[in-house]
Each structure stands twice: as C-alpha cells, then as structure tokens.
Coordinates of C-alpha atoms in Angstrom, one line a residue:
Chain P
V1 CA 25.2 -26.0 -31.0
G2 CA 24.6 -24.9 -28.0
A3 CA 21.7 -22.0 -26.9
A4 CA 23.4 -18.6 -28.0
S5 CA 24.3 -16.5 -25.1
W6 CA 24.6 -13.0 -25.1
R7 CA 25.5 -9.9 -23.7
I8 CA 23.5 -8.1 -21.9
G9 CA 23.5 -4.4 -21.0
L10 CA 20.7 -3.4 -18.5
I11 CA 19.9 -0.1 -18.1
G12 CA 17.9 -0.3 -15.1
C13 CA 18.6 -2.6 -12.2
G14 CA 15.6 -3.1 -10.0
H15 CA 12.6 -5.6 -9.5
I16 CA 12.2 -6.3 -13.1
G17 CA 15.2 -5.6 -14.5
G18 CA 17.7 -7.0 -12.1
S19 CA 15.8 -10.5 -11.5
L20 CA 15.9 -10.9 -15.7
A21 CA 20.1 -10.6 -15.4
L22 CA 19.6 -13.0 -12.1
A23 CA 17.2 -15.3 -14.7
L24 CA 19.2 -15.4 -17.7
R25 CA 23.1 -16.1 -16.1
A26 CA 21.3 -18.9 -13.8
A27 CA 20.1 -20.0 -17.2
G28 CA 23.9 -20.0 -18.5
R29 CA 22.6 -17.4 -21.4
A30 CA 23.7 -13.8 -20.6
A31 CA 28.1 -14.2 -21.0
R32 CA 28.0 -10.9 -18.8
V33 CA 25.6 -8.2 -17.6
I34 CA 26.7 -4.2 -17.8
G35 CA 24.9 -2.9 -15.4
W36 CA 24.0 0.8 -15.3
D37 CA 20.5 2.7 -13.2
V38 CA 20.3 6.2 -13.1
D39 CA 20.6 5.8 -9.1
P40 CA 24.3 4.9 -8.6
G41 CA 23.6 3.5 -5.4
A42 CA 21.0 1.1 -6.7
A43 CA 23.9 0.0 -9.7
A44 CA 26.4 -0.6 -6.7
R45 CA 24.0 -3.0 -5.0
A46 CA 23.1 -4.6 -7.7
L47 CA 26.9 -5.6 -8.1
E48 CA 26.7 -6.7 -4.8
L49 CA 24.3 -8.7 -4.9
G50 CA 26.4 -10.0 -8.2
L51 CA 22.8 -9.3 -10.6
V52 CA 25.3 -7.7 -12.7
D53 CA 28.9 -8.4 -13.8
E54 CA 29.9 -4.7 -13.4
V55 CA 28.7 -1.3 -13.7
A56 CA 29.3 0.9 -16.8
S57 CA 31.4 3.8 -16.7
G58 CA 30.3 5.2 -19.6
G59 CA 26.6 5.7 -18.5
V60 CA 24.0 4.3 -21.3
A61 CA 26.1 4.2 -24.3
G62 CA 28.8 2.7 -22.4
A63 CA 26.4 -0.2 -21.1
A64 CA 24.9 -0.9 -24.5
A65 CA 28.4 -0.1 -26.8
S66 CA 29.1 -4.0 -25.9
A67 CA 25.6 -5.7 -25.9
D68 CA 23.9 -7.9 -27.7
V69 CA 20.4 -7.1 -25.8
V70 CA 20.7 -3.9 -24.2
V71 CA 16.9 -4.0 -21.9
L72 CA 15.6 -1.3 -20.8
A73 CA 14.2 -1.7 -17.4
V74 CA 13.1 2.3 -16.3
P75 CA 10.1 4.0 -16.7
V76 CA 7.5 4.1 -19.1
A77 CA 8.4 7.9 -20.3
A78 CA 12.1 7.4 -20.1
I79 CA 11.9 4.5 -22.8
G80 CA 12.0 7.1 -25.4
P81 CA 15.1 8.5 -24.2
V82 CA 16.9 6.2 -22.4
A83 CA 16.8 3.9 -26.2
A84 CA 17.8 7.1 -28.5
A85 CA 21.2 7.3 -25.8
A86 CA 21.4 3.3 -26.5
A87 CA 20.5 3.3 -30.2
G88 CA 23.6 5.9 -31.0
A89 CA 26.3 3.5 -29.3
L90 CA 24.7 0.2 -30.2
A91 CA 26.1 -2.5 -32.6
P92 CA 24.4 -3.1 -35.8
D93 CA 23.4 -6.3 -35.2
A94 CA 22.3 -5.9 -31.6
V95 CA 18.6 -5.2 -30.1
I96 CA 17.2 -2.9 -27.5
M97 CA 13.9 -4.3 -25.3
D98 CA 11.9 -2.9 -23.2
V99 CA 10.1 -4.4 -20.2
G100 CA 7.5 -1.3 -19.6
S101 CA 3.8 -1.9 -18.2
V102 CA 2.5 0.5 -21.4
K103 CA 3.2 -0.2 -24.8
T104 CA 1.8 1.9 -28.1
E105 CA 3.6 5.2 -27.0
P106 CA 6.6 3.8 -25.6
V107 CA 7.4 1.5 -28.6
A108 CA 6.7 3.7 -30.8
A109 CA 9.1 6.2 -29.5
G110 CA 11.6 3.1 -29.0
E111 CA 11.0 2.7 -33.1
A112 CA 11.7 6.2 -33.9
A113 CA 14.9 6.9 -31.5
A114 CA 16.2 3.4 -32.8
A115 CA 15.3 4.5 -36.8
A116 CA 17.3 7.8 -36.4
A117 CA 20.3 6.3 -34.9
G118 CA 20.4 4.3 -37.9
R119 CA 19.7 1.5 -35.8
A120 CA 15.8 0.8 -37.8
G121 CA 14.3 -2.1 -36.6
R122 CA 16.5 -3.3 -33.9
F123 CA 13.8 -1.8 -31.0
V124 CA 11.3 -4.3 -29.9
G125 CA 9.0 -3.8 -26.7
A126 CA 8.1 -6.5 -24.1
H127 CA 6.0 -7.3 -21.3
P128 CA 6.5 -9.5 -18.8
M129 CA 3.1 -10.6 -16.5
A130 CA 5.4 -10.9 -13.5
G131 CA 6.9 -8.9 -11.1
S132 CA 5.5 -8.0 -6.9
E133 CA 4.8 -4.7 -4.9
R134 CA 8.4 -5.1 -4.1
S135 CA 11.3 -2.9 -5.9
G136 CA 14.9 -1.7 -6.4
P137 CA 18.2 -4.6 -6.6
D138 CA 17.0 -6.3 -3.4
A139 CA 14.0 -7.6 -4.9
A140 CA 15.7 -9.2 -7.9
E141 CA 14.1 -13.1 -7.8
V142 CA 15.3 -15.7 -10.3
A143 CA 12.3 -17.1 -11.0
L144 CA 10.6 -14.1 -11.4
F145 CA 9.2 -15.0 -14.5
R146 CA 8.9 -18.9 -14.6
G147 CA 5.8 -20.0 -15.6
R148 CA 4.6 -16.6 -16.2
V149 CA 3.2 -15.0 -19.6
A150 CA 5.6 -12.5 -21.0
I151 CA 3.8 -10.1 -24.1
V152 CA 6.2 -9.5 -26.9
T153 CA 4.8 -5.7 -29.3
P154 CA 6.4 -6.1 -32.3
T155 CA 5.2 -4.3 -34.9
A156 CA 6.1 -4.0 -38.9
A157 CA 8.8 -1.5 -38.3
T158 CA 10.5 -4.6 -36.7
A159 CA 13.7 -7.0 -38.0
P160 CA 12.6 -10.7 -38.1
D161 CA 16.2 -11.7 -36.5
A162 CA 15.3 -8.5 -34.1
L163 CA 12.0 -10.3 -32.5
E164 CA 13.5 -14.3 -32.6
T165 CA 16.4 -13.0 -30.4
V166 CA 13.5 -11.4 -27.6
R167 CA 11.4 -14.1 -27.8
A168 CA 14.6 -16.7 -27.1
L169 CA 16.0 -14.4 -24.3
W170 CA 12.4 -15.1 -22.9
R171 CA 12.0 -18.6 -23.0
A172 CA 15.9 -18.2 -21.2
A173 CA 15.0 -16.9 -18.3
G174 CA 11.3 -19.5 -18.2
A175 CA 8.2 -17.4 -19.8
H176 CA 5.7 -18.3 -22.4
V177 CA 6.1 -15.8 -25.0
V178 CA 2.6 -14.2 -26.4
E179 CA 3.0 -12.0 -29.1
M180 CA 0.0 -8.5 -29.9
A181 CA -0.1 -5.6 -31.1
P182 CA 1.6 -2.7 -28.5
D183 CA -1.9 -1.1 -28.5
A184 CA -4.0 -4.8 -27.2
H185 CA -1.1 -5.6 -25.4
D186 CA -2.2 -2.1 -23.7
R187 CA -5.7 -2.4 -23.8
A188 CA -5.4 -6.3 -22.3
V189 CA -2.7 -4.9 -19.8
A190 CA -5.8 -2.1 -18.6
A191 CA -7.8 -5.2 -17.2
V192 CA -5.7 -7.2 -15.7
S193 CA -3.2 -5.4 -14.0
H194 CA -3.7 -1.7 -13.9
L195 CA -7.3 -2.1 -13.0
P196 CA -6.4 -4.3 -10.2
H197 CA -3.9 -2.0 -9.2
V198 CA -6.5 1.0 -9.2
I199 CA -8.2 -1.7 -7.5
A200 CA -5.9 -2.4 -4.8
F201 CA -4.9 1.4 -4.2
S202 CA -8.8 2.9 -3.4
L203 CA -9.4 0.1 -1.1
A204 CA -6.5 0.5 0.7
A205 CA -6.7 4.1 0.9
L206 CA -10.9 3.7 1.6
V207 CA -9.7 1.3 4.6
N208 CA -7.0 3.7 5.9
A209 CA -8.9 6.3 6.3
E210 CA -10.4 5.0 9.6
P211 CA -7.5 4.3 11.9
G212 CA -7.8 0.6 13.4
L213 CA -10.1 0.0 10.7
A214 CA -7.3 -2.5 8.7
G215 CA -6.1 -4.2 11.9
L216 CA -9.0 -6.0 12.0
A217 CA -9.1 -7.5 8.2
G218 CA -7.9 -10.9 7.6
P219 CA -6.4 -12.4 4.4
S220 CA -9.0 -11.0 1.7
Y221 CA -8.1 -7.9 2.3
A222 CA -4.8 -9.0 2.1
S223 CA -4.6 -10.3 -1.0
A224 CA -6.9 -7.9 -2.3
T225 CA -4.6 -5.0 -1.4
R226 CA -1.1 -6.6 -1.9
V227 CA -0.1 -5.0 -4.7
A228 CA -1.1 -0.9 -2.5
A229 CA 2.8 -1.6 -1.1
S230 CA 3.9 -0.9 -4.8
P231 CA 5.5 2.7 -5.5
P232 CA 2.6 5.0 -5.8
G233 CA 5.0 7.5 -8.3
A234 CA 6.2 4.8 -11.3
W235 CA 1.4 3.2 -11.0
A236 CA 1.0 7.2 -11.4
A237 CA 3.0 7.4 -14.4
L238 CA 1.9 4.0 -15.5
L239 CA -1.5 4.4 -14.9
T240 CA -1.5 8.4 -16.5
A241 CA 0.3 6.4 -19.7
N242 CA -2.4 4.1 -20.2
R243 CA -4.9 6.1 -19.3
A244 CA -7.1 5.9 -23.2
A245 CA -7.1 1.7 -22.7
L246 CA -7.8 2.1 -18.2
L247 CA -10.3 4.4 -18.7
P248 CA -13.2 2.3 -20.6
W249 CA -11.9 -0.5 -18.0
L250 CA -12.6 1.2 -15.1
D251 CA -16.0 2.3 -16.2
R252 CA -16.7 -1.6 -16.8
F253 CA -16.0 -2.2 -13.9
G254 CA -18.5 0.4 -12.3
E255 CA -21.2 -0.7 -14.0
R256 CA -19.5 -4.2 -12.4
L257 CA -20.1 -2.8 -9.1
S258 CA -23.3 -0.9 -9.7
A259 CA -25.3 -3.8 -10.7
L260 CA -24.7 -5.7 -7.3
R261 CA -25.3 -2.7 -5.4
A262 CA -29.2 -2.8 -6.9
A263 CA -29.3 -6.5 -6.2
L264 CA -28.4 -5.8 -3.0
A265 CA -30.4 -2.7 -2.7
A266 CA -33.4 -4.5 -3.5
G267 CA -32.4 -7.1 -1.3
D268 CA -32.7 -9.8 -4.3
E269 CA -30.6 -12.4 -3.0
K270 CA -31.0 -15.0 -5.9
A271 CA -29.7 -12.1 -8.5
V272 CA -26.2 -11.1 -5.7
R273 CA -25.6 -14.8 -6.4
A274 CA -26.3 -14.8 -10.3
L275 CA -24.3 -11.8 -10.5
L276 CA -21.3 -13.2 -8.1
E277 CA -21.4 -16.3 -10.2
A278 CA -20.8 -14.6 -13.3
R279 CA -17.4 -15.0 -12.4
D280 CA -16.7 -18.0 -14.5
G281 CA -17.5 -15.4 -17.2
V282 CA -20.8 -15.6 -19.6
Chain R
V1 CA -3.7 -26.7 37.4
G2 CA -4.5 -27.4 33.0
A3 CA -5.8 -25.6 30.6
A4 CA -10.1 -26.1 30.5
S5 CA -10.4 -29.0 28.2
W6 CA -14.0 -28.8 26.1
R7 CA -16.2 -31.5 25.2
I8 CA -16.8 -30.1 21.6
G9 CA -20.0 -30.0 19.7
L10 CA -19.3 -28.9 16.4
I11 CA -22.4 -28.2 13.9
G12 CA -21.0 -27.6 10.7
C13 CA -18.1 -29.8 9.4
G14 CA -16.8 -27.6 7.0
H15 CA -13.4 -25.4 6.4
I16 CA -13.7 -23.2 9.5
G17 CA -15.8 -26.0 11.7
G18 CA -13.2 -28.2 10.8
S19 CA -10.3 -25.5 11.0
L20 CA -11.3 -24.5 14.3
A21 CA -11.7 -28.2 15.8
L22 CA -8.5 -29.0 14.6
A23 CA -7.3 -26.3 15.6
L24 CA -8.9 -27.2 19.6
R25 CA -6.9 -30.9 19.1
A26 CA -3.3 -29.9 18.2
A27 CA -3.5 -27.4 21.5
G28 CA -4.9 -30.1 23.5
R29 CA -8.4 -28.2 24.5
A30 CA -10.5 -30.7 22.7
A31 CA -12.0 -33.5 25.0
R32 CA -14.1 -35.0 22.3
V33 CA -15.5 -33.3 19.2
I34 CA -18.6 -34.5 18.3
G35 CA -19.9 -33.7 14.8
W36 CA -22.9 -32.7 12.8
D37 CA -23.5 -31.9 9.0
V38 CA -26.7 -31.4 7.3
D39 CA -24.8 -33.1 4.5
P40 CA -23.7 -37.1 5.9
G41 CA -21.0 -36.9 3.8
A42 CA -19.2 -33.6 4.9
A43 CA -19.9 -35.4 9.0
A44 CA -17.9 -38.7 7.5
R45 CA -15.5 -37.2 5.4
A46 CA -15.0 -35.1 8.4
L47 CA -14.3 -38.3 10.4
E48 CA -11.9 -40.2 7.8
L49 CA -10.0 -36.8 8.4
G50 CA -9.9 -36.9 11.9
L51 CA -11.5 -33.6 12.0
V52 CA -14.0 -34.6 15.1
D53 CA -14.2 -38.1 17.4
E54 CA -17.6 -39.4 16.1
V55 CA -21.2 -38.2 14.3
A56 CA -23.8 -37.0 16.1
S57 CA -26.6 -39.8 15.5
G58 CA -29.2 -37.5 17.0
G59 CA -28.7 -34.1 14.9
V60 CA -27.9 -30.7 16.1
A61 CA -29.4 -32.0 19.4
G62 CA -27.7 -34.8 20.1
A63 CA -24.7 -33.1 18.9
A64 CA -25.2 -30.2 21.7
A65 CA -26.0 -32.7 24.4
S66 CA -23.1 -33.6 25.8
A67 CA -21.2 -30.9 24.8
D68 CA -19.7 -27.9 26.9
V69 CA -19.5 -25.9 23.9
V70 CA -21.7 -25.9 20.9
V71 CA -19.6 -24.6 17.3
L72 CA -22.6 -22.9 14.9
A73 CA -19.9 -23.2 11.8
V74 CA -23.6 -22.4 9.4
P75 CA -24.5 -20.0 7.4
V76 CA -25.6 -17.2 8.7
A77 CA -29.3 -17.5 8.2
A78 CA -29.1 -20.8 9.6
I79 CA -27.8 -19.5 13.1
G80 CA -31.3 -18.8 14.6
P81 CA -32.6 -22.6 13.5
V82 CA -30.2 -24.1 14.4
A83 CA -28.9 -22.4 18.1
A84 CA -33.4 -23.3 18.4
A85 CA -32.1 -26.6 18.5
A86 CA -28.9 -26.5 20.0
A87 CA -30.2 -24.9 23.0
G88 CA -33.4 -27.2 23.7
A89 CA -30.6 -30.0 24.4
L90 CA -28.3 -27.7 26.1
A91 CA -26.8 -28.5 29.7
P92 CA -27.3 -25.2 31.8
D93 CA -23.7 -23.8 31.9
A94 CA -23.0 -24.7 28.7
V95 CA -22.0 -22.6 25.9
I96 CA -23.8 -21.8 22.0
M97 CA -20.9 -20.0 19.6
D98 CA -21.4 -19.0 16.4
V99 CA -18.9 -17.9 13.5
G100 CA -21.0 -16.1 11.1
S101 CA -19.5 -13.2 8.7
V102 CA -22.6 -11.2 10.2
K103 CA -23.9 -10.5 13.7
T104 CA -26.3 -8.4 14.3
E105 CA -29.0 -10.6 13.2
P106 CA -27.8 -14.0 13.7
V107 CA -26.8 -12.8 17.4
A108 CA -30.3 -11.6 18.6
A109 CA -31.5 -14.9 16.5
G110 CA -28.7 -16.9 18.7
E111 CA -30.0 -15.1 22.0
A112 CA -33.3 -15.5 21.1
A113 CA -33.2 -18.7 20.9
A114 CA -31.6 -19.4 23.2
A115 CA -33.8 -17.7 26.3
A116 CA -36.7 -19.4 24.4
A117 CA -35.1 -22.4 25.8
G118 CA -33.9 -21.3 29.4
R119 CA -30.4 -21.2 28.6
A120 CA -30.4 -16.6 28.4
G121 CA -27.1 -15.4 28.0
R122 CA -25.5 -18.8 26.9
F123 CA -25.2 -18.0 23.2
V124 CA -21.9 -15.3 22.7
G125 CA -21.2 -14.5 18.6
A126 CA -17.8 -15.1 17.4
H127 CA -15.9 -14.5 14.2
P128 CA -12.9 -15.0 13.3
M129 CA -10.7 -13.1 10.6
A130 CA -9.4 -16.7 8.7
G131 CA -10.8 -18.0 5.8
S132 CA -10.0 -19.1 2.4
E133 CA -11.7 -19.0 -0.6
R134 CA -11.6 -23.3 -0.4
S135 CA -14.8 -24.3 1.3
G136 CA -15.6 -28.1 2.8
P137 CA -14.2 -30.3 4.9
D138 CA -11.0 -31.4 3.1
A139 CA -10.2 -27.3 3.7
A140 CA -10.1 -27.6 7.1
E141 CA -6.1 -26.2 8.3
V142 CA -4.9 -26.7 11.8
A143 CA -3.6 -23.3 11.8
L144 CA -5.9 -21.4 10.3
F145 CA -6.7 -18.7 12.5
R146 CA -2.4 -18.9 14.9
G147 CA -2.3 -14.7 14.5
R148 CA -5.6 -13.8 13.3
V149 CA -8.2 -11.4 14.9
A150 CA -11.2 -13.3 16.4
I151 CA -13.9 -10.5 17.3
V152 CA -16.0 -11.8 20.0
T153 CA -19.5 -10.2 19.9
P154 CA -20.8 -10.1 23.6
T155 CA -24.2 -8.3 24.4
A156 CA -25.9 -7.0 27.3
A157 CA -27.8 -10.4 27.9
T158 CA -24.8 -12.1 27.2
A159 CA -23.9 -14.4 30.8
P160 CA -19.7 -13.5 31.6
D161 CA -18.5 -16.6 32.2
A162 CA -20.0 -17.6 28.6
L163 CA -18.0 -14.7 27.3
E164 CA -14.9 -15.5 28.9
T165 CA -15.3 -19.4 27.7
V166 CA -15.6 -18.2 24.0
R167 CA -12.1 -15.7 24.9
A168 CA -10.4 -18.7 25.9
L169 CA -11.1 -20.9 23.3
W170 CA -10.4 -18.7 20.5
R171 CA -6.9 -18.4 22.2
A172 CA -6.6 -21.9 22.2
A173 CA -6.9 -22.0 18.9
G174 CA -3.6 -19.1 18.5
A175 CA -6.2 -16.3 17.7
H176 CA -6.1 -12.7 19.4
V177 CA -9.5 -11.8 20.3
V178 CA -11.5 -8.4 20.1
E179 CA -14.5 -7.3 21.6
M180 CA -17.1 -5.6 19.7
A181 CA -20.3 -5.4 19.3
P182 CA -22.3 -6.9 16.7
D183 CA -23.7 -3.4 14.9
A184 CA -19.6 -2.0 15.2
H185 CA -18.8 -5.9 13.2
D186 CA -20.8 -5.6 10.7
R187 CA -20.0 -2.4 9.5
A188 CA -16.2 -3.3 10.1
V189 CA -16.6 -6.3 8.6
A190 CA -18.3 -4.6 5.5
A191 CA -15.4 -2.7 4.5
V192 CA -12.4 -5.5 5.1
S193 CA -13.7 -8.5 3.9
H194 CA -17.5 -8.4 2.7
L195 CA -16.0 -4.9 0.2
P196 CA -12.8 -7.5 -0.9
H197 CA -14.8 -10.3 -1.8
V198 CA -17.7 -7.9 -4.0
I199 CA -14.1 -5.9 -5.4
A200 CA -12.8 -9.5 -6.5
F201 CA -16.1 -11.2 -7.8
S202 CA -17.0 -8.0 -9.8
L203 CA -12.9 -7.7 -12.2
A204 CA -13.2 -11.9 -12.0
A205 CA -16.7 -11.4 -14.2
L206 CA -15.4 -8.4 -15.7
V207 CA -12.1 -10.1 -17.2
N208 CA -13.6 -13.8 -17.6
A209 CA -16.3 -11.8 -20.3
E210 CA -13.1 -12.1 -22.4
P211 CA -11.9 -15.2 -23.7
G212 CA -8.4 -15.4 -23.5
L213 CA -7.9 -11.9 -21.2
A214 CA -7.0 -14.2 -17.5
G215 CA -4.4 -16.3 -19.8
L216 CA -2.5 -13.1 -19.7
A217 CA -2.9 -12.1 -16.9
G218 CA 0.1 -12.3 -14.0
P219 CA 0.2 -12.6 -10.1
S220 CA -1.8 -9.1 -9.5
Y221 CA -4.7 -10.3 -10.7
A222 CA -4.0 -13.4 -9.3
S223 CA -4.2 -11.6 -5.7
A224 CA -7.1 -9.7 -6.8
T225 CA -9.7 -11.9 -7.2
R226 CA -8.3 -15.4 -5.1
V227 CA -11.9 -15.2 -2.9
A228 CA -13.5 -15.2 -6.2
A229 CA -13.1 -19.1 -6.0
S230 CA -15.5 -18.8 -2.7
P231 CA -18.7 -20.4 -2.8
P232 CA -21.5 -18.0 -4.8
G233 CA -24.7 -18.8 -2.4
A234 CA -22.6 -18.4 0.7
W235 CA -21.5 -14.8 -0.4
A236 CA -25.0 -14.1 -1.7
A237 CA -26.2 -14.7 2.1
L238 CA -23.7 -13.6 4.2
L239 CA -23.7 -10.1 1.5
T240 CA -27.7 -9.6 1.4
A241 CA -27.3 -10.5 5.3
N242 CA -25.1 -7.5 5.6
R243 CA -26.0 -4.9 3.1
A244 CA -27.5 -2.4 5.2
A245 CA -24.2 -1.7 6.4
L246 CA -21.8 -2.5 3.1
L247 CA -23.9 -0.6 0.6
P248 CA -22.8 2.7 1.7
W249 CA -18.9 1.1 2.0
L250 CA -19.7 0.6 -1.5
D251 CA -20.9 4.2 -2.2
R252 CA -17.3 5.0 -0.7
F253 CA -15.7 2.7 -2.4
G254 CA -17.0 4.3 -5.8
E255 CA -16.2 7.9 -5.1
R256 CA -12.3 6.9 -4.9
L257 CA -13.1 4.7 -7.7
S258 CA -14.8 8.1 -9.7
A259 CA -12.1 10.4 -8.3
L260 CA -9.1 8.5 -10.0
R261 CA -10.7 8.7 -12.9
A262 CA -11.1 12.4 -12.9
A263 CA -8.1 12.6 -12.1
L264 CA -6.9 10.3 -15.1
A265 CA -9.2 11.8 -17.5
A266 CA -7.5 14.9 -16.8
G267 CA -4.6 13.0 -17.4
D268 CA -2.8 14.5 -14.2
E269 CA -0.6 12.7 -12.7
K270 CA 0.4 14.3 -9.5
A271 CA -3.1 14.5 -8.8
V272 CA -3.4 10.3 -9.1
R273 CA -0.3 9.9 -7.4
A274 CA -1.4 11.8 -4.9
L275 CA -4.9 9.8 -4.7
L276 CA -2.6 6.2 -4.7
E277 CA -0.8 7.4 -1.9
A278 CA -3.4 8.4 0.5
R279 CA -3.1 4.5 0.6
D280 CA -1.0 5.0 3.8
G281 CA -4.6 6.7 5.3
V282 CA -5.0 10.5 5.3

C-alpha cells in the first residue's frame, strides 16, 4: 500500500506554510492544497507559484472543511482564534496543526478551541527548526525542512492518531521528528532560536548606529546578523510571547559576556582562551 | 605595459597567507612565491597544494631576501619579531606587509623593526576583511578576498611607493582597498569582527553547556555560531591585543541587550519591536 496522501488546508501561505506545501507536493503526499491567507495578495501569489491548488472561497472554515490536515502557518497570537475558526468546520478525524515558534500558550489555546468545537484531541502543536530571514510566498523552498528537526509537542489531551498523522507529515517533508512537551520546547527554542535572533538584531542595531561601519564588515558580521533581516513585527510578537523562557537565557548569555569582559579587562589571555574553549561544552 | 608581478616572500602559509598566494598566482601577479612557516608541516603542505613555489631554506630571512613583497601572515604577537627578521634581509625597495586583525601595536612594532634595519617606511599594515572559521593551508581559497574590503593602515612614516605596492597587491587579489589609521581600524574591526566572534563563542558555550540542546538548533543558531569554530588560541590573542578598542563595544552591546531585556520583562511588545527595528540604524 502506498503512503497516505493528505488534503491540506493551508492557513497562511508564507515562507513556512508555502514551503511545507511545496515539500508535501514534491513528495507526492498532498492530494490537494487549499490555501487561505489573511492577505489576499499572498494567497493569490501562492496560487500563481503553485504552492496551493486553489484559494479557499470561504475563509479559514472554507479551507478547513474538506481537509485531512489543517496547517496553521500564522503568527503565534493568531493560533487560538484561527484554530477556533478551523475547528468549527473540521471533519471528525481531521487534524489541526500549527507551526509556531512558541508552544505553551498557543497549544493550550488551540486545544481549547478544538475541544470547544467538539474536536478535542485533534489539535497538535509543531515547530520546524527551519526557516530563514525571508518571508512571504516567494520565499517558499521545497527543501526547507530536509534534514532539519521538526519538534512536535503533544500533550495528555492529544489523540494518538492525530499525533501520528503530524509525525508522518513532517517525515514526508524530510524532517527528523523530535517530541517534546510544550514548555520544554519553549525553553529550548528560546536558547537556540530566539536568543540568536535577539543577538543578531542587537548587533546590527549597534553597528548600523554608526554610518560607514557595516561597509567595512566581513563574513563574521554577515553571519552574525543574517537573521536580523527577519520581520521585526513577527519577531517582537514571538519574543514577547516567549519572554518567560527567554529572559533566563538572556541573563545567562549576559553572564558569559561579563566573564569574557572581565578576563579581557585584566589582559588575561589565558583566561580569555579558556572562556573561548568553553564553546565545546563544559 | 603589463601589470607588475611580484616575488612574494610568504611568512605563514595558513588560511589567509595561502589564500593571498593563490589569488595573486591566479591573477598572474606572483612571479614566484617563496614560503616559510614556523610549522614545517604547514610549509610542506603549502608546497604540495601549490600555494607556494618553494619553501625557503633560510627561515624568514631566506624567504625575505629575494622578495619584492614579504607578507607576514602570522599571529599578531609575532608581527614585530618576524618583521625584524625579514627587515634584516630585505632589499632596499622591497616592502613588508602584515595581514593581522589588530593594527596599532603590530604596525608600530613592524615600523620600528624596519627602521632599525635601515628600512624605514617599508613596513605597511594591512587587514583583509575576509576569512572563515577554518585554518591552515588546506583552507586556502583563491576567491577569499574577491569583493571584500582590504583595510590598509599607512602612517606618517610609510613610504608612498610601499603603500602603492600594497594597495595594488590587494586590488590584484580582488579586494576593495580602504585606507584607515591604525587606531581607527582597531576600533572599527572591534565592532564588526571581534565582537561578532566574542558573541559566537559565548553563545556556543552557553548552548553546549546543556547536552542535547544544540541538536535541536536550526539555521539561526548555525549562522550565529559559525565562527565559534575558529581557533581559540589565535582569537584569545587577537581579542586580548585589541581589548582597549573592544571593551567599549562590548559594553554598548550589553546596553542594547539590557534595553531589550527590560522591554521583554515589561511585556511591552511595541517597545520590543522598536528595538528590533533599530537594526536599520538610528
């Protein structure tokens, strides 16, 4: 028997949602992709680019009604409300999955919305550790998730078959699936994604405050600030939503910088070296 | 008339020195490259890879004796002593150039060494804003400097023809030449190169202190920590040598992080967004 092929309701046709649609289509696992976007121009562009087969005429509910899997590729603050709109139209054995970079509150909101619509257990949180500083349908990449980790965050409420569908979907897109609790996800992602973004934006702000300086930069600055080209609005929302997990990491990062500062101020090259060597773990 | 072709004495056959030799050879501007390295294995490997035409038998002086340009691609602490060894064997109209990432003290030491050997004005400081986290002869890349900035740091003591030779050499390697005073260089490079390295090492140390965390990371972490794979010994020396210029930038970076921390702690998404948007300059 062949692998399952899903009808996808894609809510949000941007960089992540569009890339997932492309990956599933390329793998022959998307029977049909019905897209919708709060920005009609983005949905039209996704259709033009072949990311979706059609644009839903009935909004979120229209895209969700005939779907096996509804993918919410929307800002984290929208996950609860959009899950509610999708759940109201959802087939009993279909699944709603989000792809947001914060999980604790959005998953709780998504689960509550599904339960309120009589679809308890059909919402599953997910977050692919992939992406770039680009955004919008034109940034969709078929191989974006290939070889990347996709974190899936089931809870006690999650229906086992819904979880298995979400796992299979990410494997079909080329990702390695890792399961974590929503709060463990938020703490880990604060360190390996949110903190690097804070750093990149802050370094770019510092350097660009002085005209001419960035023009002298080489590849180390380019790498360090690459993701500072990401949309500030979306990132302000993410960072604020995950601030409880992020703040302790920011403090610990500040302590690392302070230790290096002290060693440098003392001219203690040996101590500086030991702090640099800690990059391999302690 | 054709462009000048130089006999190069290459002291230090690693990533930067080897790449410069390759670039000049590829451009048809290296009549001969005579290499030497404190590590005989590195010199032998450079010969094997075709970075140099021969390995000097007489050490630094042997490589310098017949050179038009002696390139010192050595750690910054070695620039003064190695310049002294080269200057003693240098032809009167030849040039000694370093490629170090710190300029004030090394240039002063190089100039003093040249003057002491009767070659006043023949030492010229330079620093290409290029490189990678790799090191050694095997990391040499012919296009490493193409389209990059090469900072040249003449002083009142620099002979005009020596400066012109150094400028022409970097242009031949594909770089855009920018002239700066040594102390202005050190301040700028502290911001756009040394600080990004401090950040990368510190973030990698933080994440790698917790087993399993780095395995969850996506491309933002990979970019942010790429240069943390650089050699800690060499970087400890550079950062310590340039600490006077680096410390104020570290403090200013810490202030940016603190401002973002305060906005996050207050849950003030609008303030967070304004701080992220500052990446475009103020």
